Amino acid sequence: MRWTGQTLETASADPGLFAMPGLVRSVRTPEFQGVTFHEVMAKSIVNRVPDASSMPFHWAINPYRGCSHACVYCFARKTHDYLGFDSGADFDQQVVVKVNAAEVARKDLARRSWGHELVALGTNTDPYQRAEGRYGLMPGIITALAESGTPMSVLTKGTLLRRDLPLLADAAQHVPVDLSSSIAVFDDELQKAIEPGTPSTAARLATVRAAADLGFRVTVFVMPIMPWLTDSPEQLEEGVRRIAEAGASEVMYGALHLRQGAKEWFLAWLDREHPELAEGYRRFYGSSSYAPKGYRAQLAARMEPLLGRHGLRGAPDLDQPEVRRAARRRAEEATAPGPQLTLF
């Protein structure tokens, strides 16, 4: 189907896509060149986070899968494999949209068993990626959470968050609302190369300021900090200074993770754009998803005093191998059978 003006083209889907649960249609529009949206009807959207996760929350909503922000390092790339897509270009260009997200959220949150625990938005792919401007799913989700008495947190690179700040401020009168912005690259040229679909750093800092002016205590995720690309003393100083000037209250920081899916895509980008760093990255990440422990300790030793000088609270990234191992142990202990009683 094609129309002039607000042109909509129904994309021809790969036959395998028709096995995607709830698929309604696949569409392309001129304002999203190269991106196909696969519109699905979800059965449930408030999802349990595995007990073995190192995350400090137990529930999440992800209205989209895949992300046109196209961050080369994105940890969520591997999840696209489960849909029959690849974790490289498909993750950036094949975006799944849960078009009934608000309706299903209301249903999930109305269950008698719902415990009104915090629900995190933006844990896998960005809820304020550019597709949100077309589909407008977040206002309905925010309203459903607030009306059900459910606390929420939002993490985004997107400036479209500003559209919903009045709604979030109203929700905060009824339930706790935590807002976080992800801003990791303060060099405009590098930011455009490694996060090509994201708003500029300046625009994201302006969004932090707008939220702070409404009374929100905004956290900025300075993640990932990339060895030899964004970790010089001058780069860290500039970033923390600009974050403080934008009115943020806290910084969460952490070194780059390179999990399967993201690792291959990132290293291929590095070979093209910064071949002089390829050997060092393969030494750091060759057998691990995480930067070496010594590097992470050194990074913390530089960041903490820097944050203190600028009046910001700081916290290291929780998703570390040591934290993940501890979380797995707790989960295993919680599910282990109790002592057996033997009767003689």
Tab-separated table of C-alpha atoms in Angstrom:
chain	number	residue	atom	x	y	z
A	1	MET	CA	0.000	0.000	0.000
A	2	ARG	CA	1.289	3.481	-0.831
A	3	TRP	CA	-0.038	6.980	-0.248
A	4	THR	CA	1.397	10.387	-1.165
A	5	GLY	CA	2.041	12.983	1.544
A	6	GLN	CA	2.232	10.917	4.724
A	7	THR	CA	3.471	7.955	2.734
A	8	LEU	CA	3.056	4.506	4.175
A	9	GLU	CA	4.448	1.443	2.450
A	10	THR	CA	3.495	-2.033	3.532
A	11	ALA	CA	6.767	-3.929	3.499
A	12	SER	CA	7.068	-7.406	2.083
A	13	ALA	CA	8.022	-9.486	5.089
A	14	ASP	CA	10.348	-12.450	5.063
A	15	PRO	CA	8.189	-15.603	5.231
A	16	GLY	CA	9.868	-16.477	8.497
A	17	LEU	CA	8.504	-13.316	10.080
A	18	PHE	CA	4.968	-14.645	9.928
A	19	ALA	CA	5.988	-16.940	12.767
A	20	MET	CA	6.586	-13.854	14.915
A	21	PRO	CA	3.919	-13.980	17.635
A	22	GLY	CA	1.174	-11.415	17.142
A	23	LEU	CA	2.527	-9.928	13.898
A	24	VAL	CA	-0.055	-7.609	12.317
A	25	ARG	CA	1.922	-5.974	9.530
A	26	SER	CA	5.366	-4.677	8.550
A	27	VAL	CA	5.622	-1.069	7.344
A	28	ARG	CA	8.148	1.476	6.094
A	29	THR	CA	7.788	5.263	5.982
A	30	PRO	CA	9.959	7.907	4.250
A	31	GLU	CA	10.877	9.669	7.501
A	32	PHE	CA	12.541	6.451	8.701
A	33	GLN	CA	14.690	5.584	5.703
A	34	GLY	CA	15.972	2.009	5.860
A	35	VAL	CA	13.887	1.081	8.915
A	36	THR	CA	11.062	-1.458	8.863
A	37	PHE	CA	8.537	-1.505	11.701
A	38	HIS	CA	6.973	-4.850	12.549
A	39	GLU	CA	3.745	-4.107	14.390
A	40	VAL	CA	2.711	-6.852	16.810
A	41	MET	CA	-0.081	-7.401	19.309
A	42	ALA	CA	1.527	-8.390	22.606
A	43	LYS	CA	-0.172	-10.749	25.035
A	44	SER	CA	1.713	-9.427	28.067
A	45	ILE	CA	4.142	-6.550	28.522
A	46	VAL	CA	5.042	-6.288	32.220
A	47	ASN	CA	7.893	-8.776	32.206
A	48	ARG	CA	9.706	-10.391	35.113
A	49	VAL	CA	13.466	-9.775	35.245
A	50	PRO	CA	15.320	-13.046	35.955
A	51	ASP	CA	16.281	-13.532	39.597
A	52	ALA	CA	19.893	-14.086	38.544
A	53	SER	CA	20.083	-10.601	37.050
A	54	SER	CA	22.291	-7.994	38.717
A	55	MET	CA	19.692	-5.296	38.084
A	56	PRO	CA	18.115	-3.564	41.126
A	57	PHE	CA	14.543	-4.096	39.883
A	58	HIS	CA	12.346	-7.104	39.171
A	59	TRP	CA	9.947	-5.890	36.469
A	60	ALA	CA	10.345	-4.154	33.118
A	61	ILE	CA	8.341	-2.922	30.152
A	62	ASN	CA	9.897	-2.762	26.677
A	63	PRO	CA	7.417	-1.449	24.087
A	64	TYR	CA	10.004	-1.850	21.305
A	65	ARG	CA	12.557	-4.486	20.288
A	66	GLY	CA	15.457	-3.364	18.158
A	67	CYS	CA	16.462	0.292	18.145
A	68	SER	CA	17.097	2.865	15.429
A	69	HIS	CA	19.557	4.653	17.720
A	70	ALA	CA	21.992	2.132	16.194
A	71	CYS	CA	24.556	2.366	18.998
A	72	VAL	CA	27.408	0.174	17.829
A	73	TYR	CA	28.090	-1.156	21.340
A	74	CYS	CA	24.465	-1.845	22.405
A	75	PHE	CA	24.337	-4.797	24.819
A	76	ALA	CA	20.815	-5.757	23.664
A	77	ARG	CA	21.842	-6.689	20.121
A	78	LYS	CA	21.948	-10.417	20.834
A	79	THR	CA	18.252	-10.430	21.781
A	80	HIS	CA	17.330	-9.794	18.135
A	81	ASP	CA	18.587	-13.269	17.236
A	82	TYR	CA	15.583	-14.750	19.035
A	83	LEU	CA	13.299	-13.077	16.479
A	84	GLY	CA	15.135	-14.512	13.484
A	85	PHE	CA	17.039	-11.275	12.815
A	86	ASP	CA	20.768	-10.665	13.051
A	87	SER	CA	22.308	-8.635	15.856
A	88	GLY	CA	23.985	-6.175	13.507
A	89	ALA	CA	22.149	-4.132	10.884
A	90	ASP	CA	18.821	-5.870	11.590
A	91	PHE	CA	18.888	-4.666	15.198
A	92	ASP	CA	19.133	-1.085	13.909
A	93	GLN	CA	16.684	-1.426	11.025
A	94	GLN	CA	14.095	-4.088	11.957
A	95	VAL	CA	12.156	-2.627	14.881
A	96	VAL	CA	9.349	-4.570	16.560
A	97	VAL	CA	6.565	-2.342	17.900
A	98	LYS	CA	4.088	-3.613	20.501
A	99	VAL	CA	1.253	-1.430	19.279
A	100	ASN	CA	-1.171	-2.445	22.044
A	101	ALA	CA	1.377	-1.808	24.805
A	102	ALA	CA	-0.754	0.573	26.888
A	103	GLU	CA	-3.845	-1.629	26.751
A	104	VAL	CA	-1.915	-4.739	27.733
A	105	ALA	CA	-0.078	-2.863	30.495
A	106	ARG	CA	-3.439	-1.950	32.052
A	107	LYS	CA	-4.467	-5.579	31.946
A	108	ASP	CA	-1.214	-6.814	33.482
A	109	LEU	CA	-1.277	-4.181	36.230
A	110	ALA	CA	-4.894	-4.954	37.126
A	111	ARG	CA	-4.145	-8.536	38.129
A	112	ARG	CA	-4.826	-9.380	41.762
A	113	SER	CA	-1.360	-10.841	42.034
A	114	TRP	CA	0.332	-7.594	41.003
A	115	GLY	CA	2.536	-6.389	43.872
A	116	HIS	CA	3.019	-2.774	42.738
A	117	GLU	CA	6.803	-3.137	42.566
A	118	LEU	CA	8.852	-0.670	40.552
A	119	VAL	CA	8.691	-1.170	36.779
A	120	ALA	CA	11.705	-0.119	34.715
A	121	LEU	CA	11.241	1.365	31.248
A	122	GLY	CA	14.256	1.281	28.953
A	123	THR	CA	16.054	-1.797	30.225
A	124	ASN	CA	16.523	-3.528	26.873
A	125	THR	CA	15.846	-1.072	24.056
A	126	ASP	CA	15.110	2.630	24.309
A	127	PRO	CA	11.433	3.504	24.937
A	128	TYR	CA	12.046	6.993	23.508
A	129	GLN	CA	13.795	5.962	20.318
A	130	ARG	CA	12.594	7.785	17.207
A	131	ALA	CA	9.773	5.279	16.633
A	132	GLU	CA	8.043	6.644	19.733
A	133	GLY	CA	7.383	9.869	17.833
A	134	ARG	CA	5.344	7.847	15.351
A	135	TYR	CA	3.605	5.396	17.668
A	136	GLY	CA	3.188	7.371	20.914
A	137	LEU	CA	3.104	4.349	23.209
A	138	MET	CA	4.732	5.858	26.290
A	139	PRO	CA	1.957	8.242	27.456
A	140	GLY	CA	-0.482	5.350	27.764
A	141	ILE	CA	2.080	3.202	29.576
A	142	ILE	CA	2.978	5.996	32.015
A	143	THR	CA	-0.698	6.648	32.719
A	144	ALA	CA	-1.387	2.943	33.275
A	145	LEU	CA	1.468	2.674	35.753
A	146	ALA	CA	0.512	5.816	37.646
A	147	GLU	CA	-3.186	4.953	37.848
A	148	SER	CA	-2.365	1.473	39.152
A	149	GLY	CA	-0.143	2.917	41.887
A	150	THR	CA	3.041	1.442	40.392
A	151	PRO	CA	6.421	3.211	40.780
A	152	MET	CA	8.423	3.582	37.576
A	153	SER	CA	11.873	4.429	36.267
A	154	VAL	CA	12.800	5.635	32.785
A	155	LEU	CA	16.217	5.351	31.131
A	156	THR	CA	16.669	6.873	27.677
A	157	LYS	CA	19.030	8.456	25.194
A	158	GLY	CA	16.026	10.089	23.538
A	159	THR	CA	15.032	13.728	23.803
A	160	LEU	CA	11.406	12.836	23.099
A	161	LEU	CA	11.211	12.367	26.859
A	162	ARG	CA	10.604	16.139	27.009
A	163	ARG	CA	7.188	15.639	25.420
A	164	ASP	CA	6.107	13.538	28.392
A	165	LEU	CA	7.737	15.500	31.223
A	166	PRO	CA	4.436	17.161	32.261
A	167	LEU	CA	2.756	13.744	32.330
A	168	LEU	CA	5.638	12.268	34.338
A	169	ALA	CA	5.550	15.215	36.750
A	170	ASP	CA	1.859	14.573	37.309
A	171	ALA	CA	2.527	10.848	37.799
A	172	ALA	CA	5.192	11.743	40.375
A	173	GLN	CA	2.473	13.289	42.525
A	174	HIS	CA	1.060	9.776	42.986
A	175	VAL	CA	3.953	7.306	42.643
A	176	PRO	CA	7.772	7.482	42.738
A	177	VAL	CA	9.200	8.344	39.314
A	178	ASP	CA	12.941	8.089	38.585
A	179	LEU	CA	14.376	9.599	35.403
A	180	SER	CA	17.764	8.774	33.889
A	181	SER	CA	19.499	9.892	30.712
A	182	SER	CA	22.272	7.951	29.009
A	183	ILE	CA	25.076	10.300	27.890
A	184	ALA	CA	28.457	8.692	27.367
A	185	VAL	CA	30.135	10.525	24.471
A	186	PHE	CA	30.979	14.227	24.638
A	187	ASP	CA	32.867	14.446	21.346
A	188	ASP	CA	30.356	15.320	18.614
A	189	GLU	CA	32.218	13.579	15.806
A	190	LEU	CA	32.644	10.339	17.754
A	191	GLN	CA	29.062	10.479	19.003
A	192	LYS	CA	27.724	10.651	15.445
A	193	ALA	CA	29.954	7.756	14.396
A	194	ILE	CA	29.223	5.374	17.241
A	195	GLU	CA	25.611	6.370	18.097
A	196	PRO	CA	24.425	7.516	14.651
A	197	GLY	CA	20.699	7.446	15.364
A	198	THR	CA	20.751	9.292	18.682
A	199	PRO	CA	20.073	12.951	19.456
A	200	SER	CA	23.146	15.085	20.035
A	201	THR	CA	24.845	15.226	23.406
A	202	ALA	CA	23.834	18.893	23.748
A	203	ALA	CA	20.174	18.011	23.127
A	204	ARG	CA	20.283	15.272	25.752
A	205	LEU	CA	21.862	17.608	28.297
A	206	ALA	CA	19.102	20.125	27.565
A	207	THR	CA	16.573	17.381	28.303
A	208	VAL	CA	18.276	16.726	31.643
A	209	ARG	CA	17.980	20.437	32.416
A	210	ALA	CA	14.289	20.471	31.484
A	211	ALA	CA	13.600	17.523	33.806
A	212	ALA	CA	15.655	19.030	36.639
A	213	ASP	CA	13.770	22.313	36.293
A	214	LEU	CA	10.554	20.383	36.944
A	215	GLY	CA	11.984	19.055	40.200
A	216	PHE	CA	13.236	15.639	39.075
A	217	ARG	CA	16.506	14.361	40.524
A	218	VAL	CA	17.978	13.111	37.264
A	219	THR	CA	20.631	10.412	37.034
A	220	VAL	CA	22.987	10.437	34.060
A	221	PHE	CA	24.422	7.117	32.931
A	222	VAL	CA	27.969	7.779	31.735
A	223	MET	CA	28.050	4.348	30.182
A	224	PRO	CA	29.827	2.959	28.377
A	225	ILE	CA	33.171	4.605	29.043
A	226	MET	CA	35.287	3.230	26.200
A	227	PRO	CA	38.996	2.559	26.694
A	228	TRP	CA	41.193	4.936	24.628
A	229	LEU	CA	38.120	6.514	23.027
A	230	THR	CA	36.322	8.370	25.839
A	231	ASP	CA	38.365	7.768	28.995
A	232	SER	CA	41.088	10.419	28.963
A	233	PRO	CA	41.233	12.739	32.019
A	234	GLU	CA	40.214	15.670	29.813
A	235	GLN	CA	37.228	13.806	28.349
A	236	LEU	CA	35.975	12.653	31.752
A	237	GLU	CA	36.410	16.139	33.216
A	238	GLU	CA	34.469	17.760	30.384
A	239	GLY	CA	31.673	15.229	30.584
A	240	VAL	CA	31.183	15.479	34.337
A	241	ARG	CA	31.340	19.281	34.212
A	242	ARG	CA	28.648	19.484	31.536
A	243	ILE	CA	26.446	16.991	33.374
A	244	ALA	CA	26.676	19.038	36.575
A	245	GLU	CA	25.885	22.245	34.682
A	246	ALA	CA	22.776	20.555	33.239
A	247	GLY	CA	21.413	20.056	36.753
A	248	ALA	CA	21.798	16.300	37.172
A	249	SER	CA	21.956	14.904	40.704
A	250	GLU	CA	23.786	11.610	40.252
A	251	VAL	CA	26.044	9.809	37.812
A	252	MET	CA	26.143	6.080	37.189
A	253	TYR	CA	29.359	5.190	35.402
A	254	GLY	CA	30.909	2.065	33.977
A	255	ALA	CA	33.338	0.691	31.433
A	256	LEU	CA	32.218	-0.740	28.118
A	257	HIS	CA	30.697	-4.237	28.122
A	258	LEU	CA	30.987	-6.306	24.962
A	259	ARG	CA	28.666	-9.283	25.080
A	260	GLN	CA	28.162	-11.713	22.247
A	261	GLY	CA	26.374	-9.988	19.395
A	262	ALA	CA	27.579	-6.546	20.400
A	263	LYS	CA	31.208	-7.664	20.522
A	264	GLU	CA	31.379	-8.784	16.902
A	265	TRP	CA	29.562	-5.665	15.648
A	266	PHE	CA	31.678	-3.268	17.730
A	267	LEU	CA	35.019	-4.871	16.820
A	268	ALA	CA	34.117	-4.763	13.122
A	269	TRP	CA	33.336	-1.036	13.519
A	270	LEU	CA	36.635	-0.539	15.347
A	271	ASP	CA	38.570	-2.280	12.563
A	272	ARG	CA	37.066	0.192	10.076
A	273	GLU	CA	37.159	3.392	12.122
A	274	HIS	CA	40.010	2.973	14.627
A	275	PRO	CA	42.247	0.094	13.501
A	276	GLU	CA	45.041	1.403	15.718
A	277	LEU	CA	42.949	0.364	18.764
A	278	ALA	CA	41.878	-3.062	17.530
A	279	GLU	CA	44.718	-5.006	19.150
A	280	GLY	CA	44.201	-3.359	22.532
A	281	TYR	CA	40.459	-4.063	22.504
A	282	ARG	CA	40.959	-7.673	21.568
A	283	ARG	CA	43.418	-7.985	24.431
A	284	PHE	CA	40.923	-6.437	26.851
A	285	TYR	CA	37.800	-8.250	25.637
A	286	GLY	CA	39.091	-11.329	23.839
A	287	SER	CA	37.884	-13.844	26.427
A	288	SER	CA	35.476	-11.704	28.428
A	289	SER	CA	32.499	-9.402	28.057
A	290	TYR	CA	33.978	-7.016	30.611
A	291	ALA	CA	37.002	-4.746	30.810
A	292	PRO	CA	39.745	-6.118	33.075
A	293	LYS	CA	39.152	-5.707	36.789
A	294	GLY	CA	42.237	-3.518	37.152
A	295	TYR	CA	40.979	-1.112	34.500
A	296	ARG	CA	37.574	-0.877	36.167
A	297	ALA	CA	39.203	-0.157	39.549
A	298	GLN	CA	41.401	2.520	37.984
A	299	LEU	CA	38.363	4.095	36.334
A	300	ALA	CA	36.505	4.253	39.648
A	301	ALA	CA	39.528	5.822	41.328
A	302	ARG	CA	39.452	8.623	38.752
A	303	MET	CA	35.696	9.105	38.584
A	304	GLU	CA	34.817	9.307	42.271
A	305	PRO	CA	36.952	12.375	43.137
A	306	LEU	CA	35.894	14.031	39.889
A	307	LEU	CA	32.217	13.601	40.702
A	308	GLY	CA	32.792	14.889	44.233
A	309	ARG	CA	34.453	18.063	42.944
A	310	HIS	CA	31.398	18.797	40.824
A	311	GLY	CA	28.897	18.088	43.599
A	312	LEU	CA	27.481	14.927	42.060
A	313	ARG	CA	26.715	11.659	43.766
A	314	GLY	CA	28.365	8.747	42.016
A	315	ALA	CA	27.745	5.034	41.723
A	316	PRO	CA	29.531	2.386	39.657
A	317	ASP	CA	27.705	0.235	37.130
A	318	LEU	CA	25.923	-2.625	38.898
A	319	ASP	CA	26.284	-4.967	35.941
A	320	GLN	CA	29.722	-6.302	36.817
A	321	PRO	CA	30.892	-9.921	36.772
A	322	GLU	CA	31.316	-9.977	40.548
A	323	VAL	CA	27.764	-8.655	41.080
A	324	ARG	CA	26.327	-11.063	38.504
A	325	ARG	CA	28.009	-14.031	40.186
A	326	ALA	CA	26.594	-12.995	43.544
A	327	ALA	CA	23.121	-12.592	42.036
A	328	ARG	CA	23.312	-16.061	40.470
A	329	ARG	CA	24.336	-17.559	43.788
A	330	ARG	CA	21.394	-15.922	45.540
A	331	ALA	CA	19.022	-17.173	42.867
A	332	GLU	CA	20.406	-20.709	43.097
A	333	GLU	CA	20.154	-20.692	46.877
A	334	ALA	CA	16.571	-19.438	46.709
A	335	THR	CA	15.533	-22.317	44.432
A	336	ALA	CA	17.600	-25.060	46.058
A	337	PRO	CA	15.567	-27.796	47.785
A	338	GLY	CA	15.491	-27.627	51.564
A	339	PRO	CA	16.895	-30.279	53.879
A	340	GLN	CA	15.193	-33.632	53.548
A	341	LEU	CA	13.546	-35.210	56.601
A	342	THR	CA	14.159	-38.953	56.844
A	343	LEU	CA	11.731	-41.019	58.840
A	344	PHE	CA	12.939	-44.268	60.443
